[in-house]
Amino acid sequence: MDPLKQQQLSMPVVEVFLSVEEELLLNVANLLKKHQSLLTEDGIQSWQAEQLAQLESLTQRNIITIAKHAGLSIDAVTEMLEEAGYGALEENEGSLTEAVQQGLLVKAPAIASSAALQAVMISYQNQAKETFNLVNSTLLDQSRQIYLDIINQTVGKVLAGTTTPQEALRETARKWAEKGVPALIDKAGRQWSTEAYINAVVRSMSNNVANDMQDTRMDEYGADLVEISSHSGARPKCAKYQGRIFSRSRRHPKYPSLSSTSYGEPDGLFGINCRHVKYPFIEGITKRTYKSYPAEENRKVYEQSQQQRYLERRIRQAKRELNMMSAIGDDFGIKMAKQRVRERQATMREFIAATGRGRHYQREQID
């Protein structure tokens, strides 16, 4: 699948969850704004007690926030999967039909009436619902933990005499604005940010459904050969296979087996976060569509793309901080956050000017 097309498909899903994350952090900030008169060295423990008493109120607000977006996320995911899966099939149906007419392949049912294709789509839709229900539960739990962490760390800093109450609240709130709400805590204890995890999930799902439906469709036709898509900036374990033809059956006398590639490795071809898709290739009918890229050019583009995504995240983090400081009502915090937004946007402008890459303003937004 074309990387730009894949990005366009995944953006609505990512935007829904970034909006959820933003609202959860604002719910936290709005409650932290209360009882500001107690935020003094003498009143800090009373402030802590009053804030802790609002924990259930925060939970209810966050449940409402997540429920408000739940339907949007399901609709966006469903549309993404259907476009990624069925959209990829339509591109190749003409060549497959021609191969049937020439006696090279067997006749297959129409795409719309294929029970096998429908089964693949339903499986991915169910998987998506389970995954995002788990994400919602994690976001709800982690937003509670963030609220408790901000309160307890603020009190700890004040009692230790290391900072003023307002400075302590600003520091801890800023830390979580930078970090965001984790959407996954994996088995190793690593916390995945909402942006990173949702991007990884939707990218993998859209590619997996496209590849699995291609495999299913080729099985229906009895097709063996596949062409690997290509794009500039591919990962090292994928780059050398771009634009090449492989045999799924391992029995073709001319083309190597797909299993001889990095296929099956987490960071390999069609692995986690991979953007490559395989397409049916019929000798004498299908024209080679994709090409390979010079290794040095590919490496340079890949590194620049990673740097740009880092700069985009930094801008979003500064904007989150600004929104949280505004909700809390911290004038000095607002001033500093605005300065960080300007500085990080300036860094991005310098990067774009130096590399000639296009700027993706939508990836710098938080809602």
Coordinates of C-alpha atoms in Angstrom, one line a residue:
M1 CA 0.0 0.0 0.0
D2 CA 1.2 3.5 -0.8
P3 CA 2.6 5.0 2.4
L4 CA 0.7 8.3 1.8
K5 CA -2.5 6.3 1.3
Q6 CA -1.9 4.3 4.5
Q7 CA -1.3 7.5 6.5
Q8 CA -4.6 8.9 5.2
L9 CA -6.4 5.8 6.2
S10 CA -4.9 5.7 9.7
M11 CA -5.1 9.4 10.6
P12 CA -8.9 9.4 11.6
V13 CA -8.3 6.6 14.1
V14 CA -5.1 8.2 15.6
E15 CA -6.9 11.6 15.8
V16 CA -9.8 10.1 17.8
F17 CA -7.4 8.6 20.5
L18 CA -5.2 11.7 20.6
S19 CA -8.4 13.7 21.3
V20 CA -9.3 11.3 24.1
E21 CA -5.8 11.7 25.6
E22 CA -6.0 15.4 25.4
E23 CA -9.4 15.5 27.1
L24 CA -8.3 13.1 29.9
L25 CA -5.3 15.4 30.7
L26 CA -7.6 18.4 30.7
N27 CA -10.0 16.7 33.0
V28 CA -7.0 16.2 35.4
A29 CA -5.9 19.8 35.0
N30 CA -9.4 21.2 35.6
L31 CA -9.7 19.3 38.9
L32 CA -6.2 20.4 39.9
K33 CA -7.3 24.0 39.5
K34 CA -9.8 23.6 42.4
H35 CA -8.8 24.5 46.0
Q36 CA -6.0 26.8 44.8
S37 CA -6.3 28.8 48.0
L38 CA -5.0 25.7 49.9
L39 CA -1.9 25.4 47.7
T40 CA 0.5 26.9 50.2
E41 CA 3.2 25.5 52.4
D42 CA 0.8 25.5 55.4
G43 CA -2.2 24.2 53.6
I44 CA -0.5 21.7 51.4
Q45 CA -1.8 18.6 53.2
S46 CA -5.4 20.0 53.3
W47 CA -5.0 20.6 49.5
Q48 CA -3.9 17.0 49.1
A49 CA -7.0 15.7 51.0
E50 CA -9.4 17.8 49.0
Q51 CA -7.8 16.7 45.7
L52 CA -7.9 13.1 46.7
A53 CA -11.6 13.4 47.5
Q54 CA -12.2 14.3 43.8
L55 CA -10.8 11.1 42.5
E56 CA -14.1 9.4 41.8
S57 CA -15.3 12.6 40.1
L58 CA -12.3 12.4 37.8
T59 CA -13.1 8.8 37.0
Q60 CA -16.7 9.6 36.1
R61 CA -15.6 12.5 33.9
N62 CA -13.1 10.3 32.1
I63 CA -15.6 7.5 31.6
I64 CA -17.9 10.0 29.9
T65 CA -15.0 11.3 27.8
I66 CA -14.0 7.8 26.6
A67 CA -17.7 6.8 25.9
K68 CA -18.2 10.0 23.9
H69 CA -15.4 8.9 21.5
A70 CA -16.0 5.1 21.5
G71 CA -18.4 5.1 18.6
L72 CA -16.2 7.4 16.6
S73 CA -13.2 5.1 17.0
I74 CA -15.2 2.0 16.0
D75 CA -16.5 3.7 12.9
A76 CA -13.1 5.0 12.0
V77 CA -11.4 1.6 12.5
T78 CA -14.1 -0.2 10.5
E79 CA -13.7 2.2 7.6
M80 CA -10.0 1.9 7.7
L81 CA -10.0 -1.9 7.6
E82 CA -12.5 -2.1 4.8
E83 CA -10.6 0.4 2.6
A84 CA -7.3 -1.1 3.3
G85 CA -8.5 -4.7 2.7
Y86 CA -11.0 -4.4 -0.2
G87 CA -9.2 -1.4 -1.7
A88 CA -6.1 -3.3 -2.3
L89 CA -8.0 -6.2 -4.0
E90 CA -9.7 -4.0 -6.5
E91 CA -6.4 -2.8 -7.9
N92 CA -5.4 -6.3 -9.1
E93 CA -8.7 -7.9 -10.0
G94 CA -8.4 -7.1 -13.7
S95 CA -5.0 -9.0 -14.1
L96 CA -6.3 -12.0 -12.1
T97 CA -9.5 -12.2 -14.3
E98 CA -7.3 -12.0 -17.5
A99 CA -5.2 -14.9 -16.1
V100 CA -8.3 -17.0 -15.7
Q101 CA -9.4 -16.3 -19.3
Q102 CA -5.9 -17.5 -20.5
G103 CA -6.2 -20.6 -18.4
L104 CA -3.4 -19.7 -16.0
L105 CA -5.6 -19.5 -12.9
V106 CA -8.9 -20.9 -11.7
K107 CA -12.1 -18.9 -11.5
A108 CA -12.8 -17.2 -8.1
P109 CA -16.0 -15.9 -6.6
A110 CA -16.7 -12.1 -6.9
I111 CA -15.0 -10.1 -4.2
A112 CA -18.3 -9.0 -2.7
S113 CA -19.6 -12.5 -2.4
S114 CA -16.4 -14.2 -1.2
A115 CA -17.1 -15.8 2.2
A116 CA -13.4 -16.3 2.7
L117 CA -12.7 -12.6 2.3
Q118 CA -15.6 -11.7 4.6
A119 CA -14.3 -14.0 7.3
V120 CA -10.9 -12.3 7.2
M121 CA -12.5 -8.8 7.5
I122 CA -14.8 -9.9 10.4
S123 CA -11.8 -11.4 12.2
Y124 CA -9.8 -8.1 12.0
Q125 CA -12.8 -6.0 13.0
N126 CA -13.3 -8.2 16.1
Q127 CA -9.6 -8.0 16.8
A128 CA -9.7 -4.2 16.5
K129 CA -12.7 -3.9 18.9
E130 CA -10.9 -6.0 21.5
T131 CA -7.6 -4.1 21.2
F132 CA -9.2 -0.7 21.5
N133 CA -11.5 -1.7 24.4
L134 CA -8.3 -2.7 26.2
V135 CA -6.7 0.7 25.2
N136 CA -9.7 2.5 26.7
S137 CA -9.4 0.6 29.9
T138 CA -5.7 1.4 30.1
L139 CA -6.3 5.1 29.4
L140 CA -8.9 5.2 32.2
D141 CA -6.7 3.5 34.7
Q142 CA -3.6 5.5 33.8
S143 CA -5.3 8.9 33.9
R144 CA -6.2 8.1 37.5
Q145 CA -2.6 7.2 38.3
I146 CA -1.4 10.5 36.7
Y147 CA -3.8 12.5 38.8
L148 CA -2.5 10.7 42.0
D149 CA 1.1 11.1 40.9
I150 CA 0.7 14.8 40.4
I151 CA -0.9 15.3 43.8
N152 CA 1.6 13.1 45.7
Q153 CA 4.7 14.4 44.0
T154 CA 3.6 18.0 44.5
V155 CA 3.1 17.4 48.2
G156 CA 6.4 15.5 48.5
K157 CA 8.3 18.3 46.9
V158 CA 6.7 20.9 49.1
L159 CA 7.3 18.9 52.3
A160 CA 10.9 18.3 51.3
G161 CA 11.3 22.1 51.1
T162 CA 12.8 21.9 47.6
T163 CA 10.3 24.2 45.8
T164 CA 7.2 26.3 46.3
P165 CA 3.7 24.7 46.0
Q166 CA 2.9 26.4 42.7
E167 CA 6.3 25.4 41.2
A168 CA 5.9 21.8 42.4
L169 CA 2.5 21.5 40.8
R170 CA 3.8 23.1 37.6
E171 CA 6.8 20.7 37.4
T172 CA 4.7 17.6 37.9
A173 CA 1.9 18.6 35.6
R174 CA 4.5 19.5 32.9
K175 CA 6.1 16.1 33.3
W176 CA 2.9 14.3 32.4
A177 CA 2.0 16.8 29.6
E178 CA 5.4 15.8 28.1
K179 CA 4.8 12.1 28.7
G180 CA 1.1 11.8 27.9
V181 CA -1.2 9.1 29.0
P182 CA 0.1 5.6 28.4
A183 CA -2.1 3.4 26.2
L184 CA -0.3 0.2 26.9
I185 CA 2.0 -1.2 29.5
D186 CA 3.7 -4.2 28.0
K187 CA 5.0 -7.4 29.6
A188 CA 8.4 -5.8 30.1
G189 CA 6.8 -2.9 32.0
R190 CA 7.5 -0.5 29.2
Q191 CA 4.9 2.3 28.9
W192 CA 3.7 3.0 25.3
S193 CA 2.4 6.5 24.6
T194 CA -1.0 6.8 23.1
E195 CA 0.4 8.3 19.9
A196 CA 3.1 5.6 19.5
Y197 CA 0.9 2.6 20.3
I198 CA -2.2 3.7 18.3
N199 CA 0.0 4.4 15.3
A200 CA 1.7 1.0 15.6
V201 CA -1.7 -0.7 16.0
V202 CA -3.4 0.9 13.1
R203 CA -0.4 0.7 10.8
S204 CA 0.0 -3.0 11.5
M205 CA -3.8 -3.7 11.2
S206 CA -4.2 -1.9 7.9
N207 CA -1.2 -3.7 6.4
N208 CA -2.1 -7.1 7.9
V209 CA -5.6 -7.0 6.6
A210 CA -4.4 -5.9 3.2
N211 CA -1.8 -8.7 3.1
D212 CA -4.1 -11.4 4.5
M213 CA -6.9 -10.5 2.1
Q214 CA -4.4 -10.6 -0.8
D215 CA -3.3 -14.1 0.3
T216 CA -6.9 -15.2 0.6
R217 CA -7.8 -13.9 -2.8
M218 CA -4.7 -15.4 -4.4
D219 CA -5.6 -18.8 -2.8
E220 CA -9.0 -18.5 -4.4
Y221 CA -7.4 -17.9 -7.8
G222 CA -4.6 -20.4 -7.3
A223 CA -2.0 -17.7 -7.8
D224 CA 1.6 -18.1 -6.4
L225 CA 3.8 -15.2 -7.2
V226 CA 3.8 -11.9 -5.4
E227 CA 5.5 -8.5 -5.9
I228 CA 6.6 -6.6 -2.9
S229 CA 5.6 -2.9 -2.8
S230 CA 8.3 -0.3 -2.3
H231 CA 8.8 3.1 -0.7
S232 CA 11.7 5.4 0.1
G233 CA 12.9 5.2 3.7
A234 CA 12.1 1.6 4.2
R235 CA 13.5 -0.2 7.3
P236 CA 16.8 -2.0 6.9
K237 CA 15.3 -5.5 7.1
C238 CA 12.7 -4.6 4.4
A239 CA 14.6 -2.4 2.0
K240 CA 16.5 -5.2 0.1
Y241 CA 13.3 -7.0 -0.8
Q242 CA 11.4 -4.0 -2.3
G243 CA 10.1 -4.3 -5.8
R244 CA 11.1 -8.0 -6.1
I245 CA 9.1 -11.1 -7.0
F246 CA 8.7 -14.0 -4.6
S247 CA 7.0 -17.4 -4.6
R248 CA 4.5 -18.2 -1.8
S249 CA 4.6 -21.9 -2.5
R250 CA 8.4 -22.2 -2.4
R251 CA 8.3 -24.3 -5.6
H252 CA 8.7 -21.8 -8.4
P253 CA 11.9 -22.6 -10.5
K254 CA 12.6 -18.9 -11.3
Y255 CA 11.8 -16.9 -8.2
P256 CA 13.0 -17.2 -4.6
S257 CA 10.7 -18.2 -1.8
L258 CA 8.9 -15.5 0.3
S259 CA 10.1 -17.4 3.4
S260 CA 13.7 -16.7 2.4
T261 CA 13.1 -13.0 3.3
S262 CA 12.8 -11.4 6.7
Y263 CA 9.1 -12.3 6.6
G264 CA 8.0 -13.5 10.0
E265 CA 10.5 -11.4 12.0
P266 CA 9.0 -8.6 14.2
D267 CA 11.1 -5.9 12.5
G268 CA 11.1 -7.6 9.1
L269 CA 9.0 -7.7 6.0
F270 CA 5.2 -7.4 7.0
G271 CA 6.3 -7.2 10.6
I272 CA 5.4 -4.6 13.3
N273 CA 5.0 -1.1 11.8
C274 CA 6.0 -2.4 8.3
R275 CA 4.3 -0.5 5.5
H276 CA 4.9 -3.1 2.7
V277 CA 2.1 -5.0 1.0
K278 CA 2.4 -7.9 -1.4
Y279 CA 0.5 -8.0 -4.7
P280 CA -0.2 -10.9 -7.1
F281 CA 2.2 -11.1 -10.0
I282 CA 1.3 -13.2 -13.1
E283 CA 4.0 -13.7 -15.6
G284 CA 3.2 -12.4 -19.0
I285 CA 0.3 -10.3 -17.7
T286 CA 1.3 -8.2 -14.7
K287 CA 3.7 -5.4 -15.3
R288 CA 6.3 -4.8 -12.6
T289 CA 5.0 -1.8 -10.7
Y290 CA 7.6 -1.2 -7.9
K291 CA 11.3 -0.5 -7.8
S292 CA 14.1 -0.8 -5.4
Y293 CA 15.8 2.3 -3.9
P294 CA 19.6 2.8 -3.6
A295 CA 20.7 1.8 -0.1
E296 CA 22.2 5.1 0.9
E297 CA 19.2 7.1 -0.3
N298 CA 16.9 4.8 1.5
R299 CA 18.9 5.1 4.7
K300 CA 19.0 8.9 4.5
V301 CA 15.2 9.2 4.0
Y302 CA 14.5 6.7 6.8
E303 CA 16.6 8.6 9.3
Q304 CA 15.1 11.9 8.2
S305 CA 11.6 10.5 8.6
Q306 CA 12.4 9.4 12.1
Q307 CA 13.8 12.8 13.0
Q308 CA 10.8 14.6 11.7
R309 CA 8.4 12.3 13.7
Y310 CA 10.4 13.1 16.8
L311 CA 10.2 16.9 16.2
E312 CA 6.4 16.5 15.6
R313 CA 6.0 14.7 18.9
R314 CA 8.0 17.5 20.7
I315 CA 5.6 20.2 19.3
R316 CA 2.5 18.2 20.4
Q317 CA 4.0 17.8 23.9
A318 CA 4.6 21.5 24.2
K319 CA 1.0 22.2 23.1
R320 CA -0.3 19.7 25.6
E321 CA 1.7 21.5 28.3
L322 CA 0.2 24.8 27.2
N323 CA -3.4 23.5 27.4
M324 CA -2.8 21.9 30.9
M325 CA -1.2 25.1 32.2
S326 CA -4.1 27.1 30.8
A327 CA -6.6 24.8 32.5
I328 CA -4.8 24.9 35.8
G329 CA -4.6 28.7 35.5
D330 CA -0.8 29.0 35.9
D331 CA 0.2 32.2 34.2
F332 CA 4.0 31.6 34.4
G333 CA 3.5 28.0 33.2
I334 CA 1.4 29.4 30.3
K335 CA 4.2 31.8 29.4
M336 CA 6.9 29.1 29.5
A337 CA 4.8 26.6 27.5
K338 CA 4.1 29.2 24.8
Q339 CA 7.9 29.8 24.5
R340 CA 8.5 26.0 24.2
V341 CA 5.9 25.8 21.4
R342 CA 7.6 28.6 19.5
E343 CA 11.1 27.2 20.0
R344 CA 10.1 23.7 18.8
Q345 CA 8.2 25.0 15.8
A346 CA 11.3 27.1 14.9
T347 CA 13.4 23.9 15.1
M348 CA 11.0 22.2 12.8
R349 CA 11.2 25.0 10.3
E350 CA 14.9 24.8 10.3
F351 CA 14.8 21.0 9.8
I352 CA 12.4 21.4 6.8
A353 CA 14.5 24.1 5.3
A354 CA 17.7 21.9 5.6
T355 CA 16.2 18.7 4.3
G356 CA 13.6 19.9 1.8
R357 CA 11.0 17.5 3.3
G358 CA 7.3 18.4 3.4
R359 CA 5.8 19.6 6.6
H360 CA 2.8 17.7 8.0
Y361 CA 1.0 20.2 10.1
Q362 CA -1.8 17.7 11.0
R363 CA 0.8 15.6 12.8
E364 CA 1.7 18.5 15.0
Q365 CA -1.8 19.0 16.3
I366 CA -3.2 17.4 19.5
D367 CA -7.0 17.7 18.7

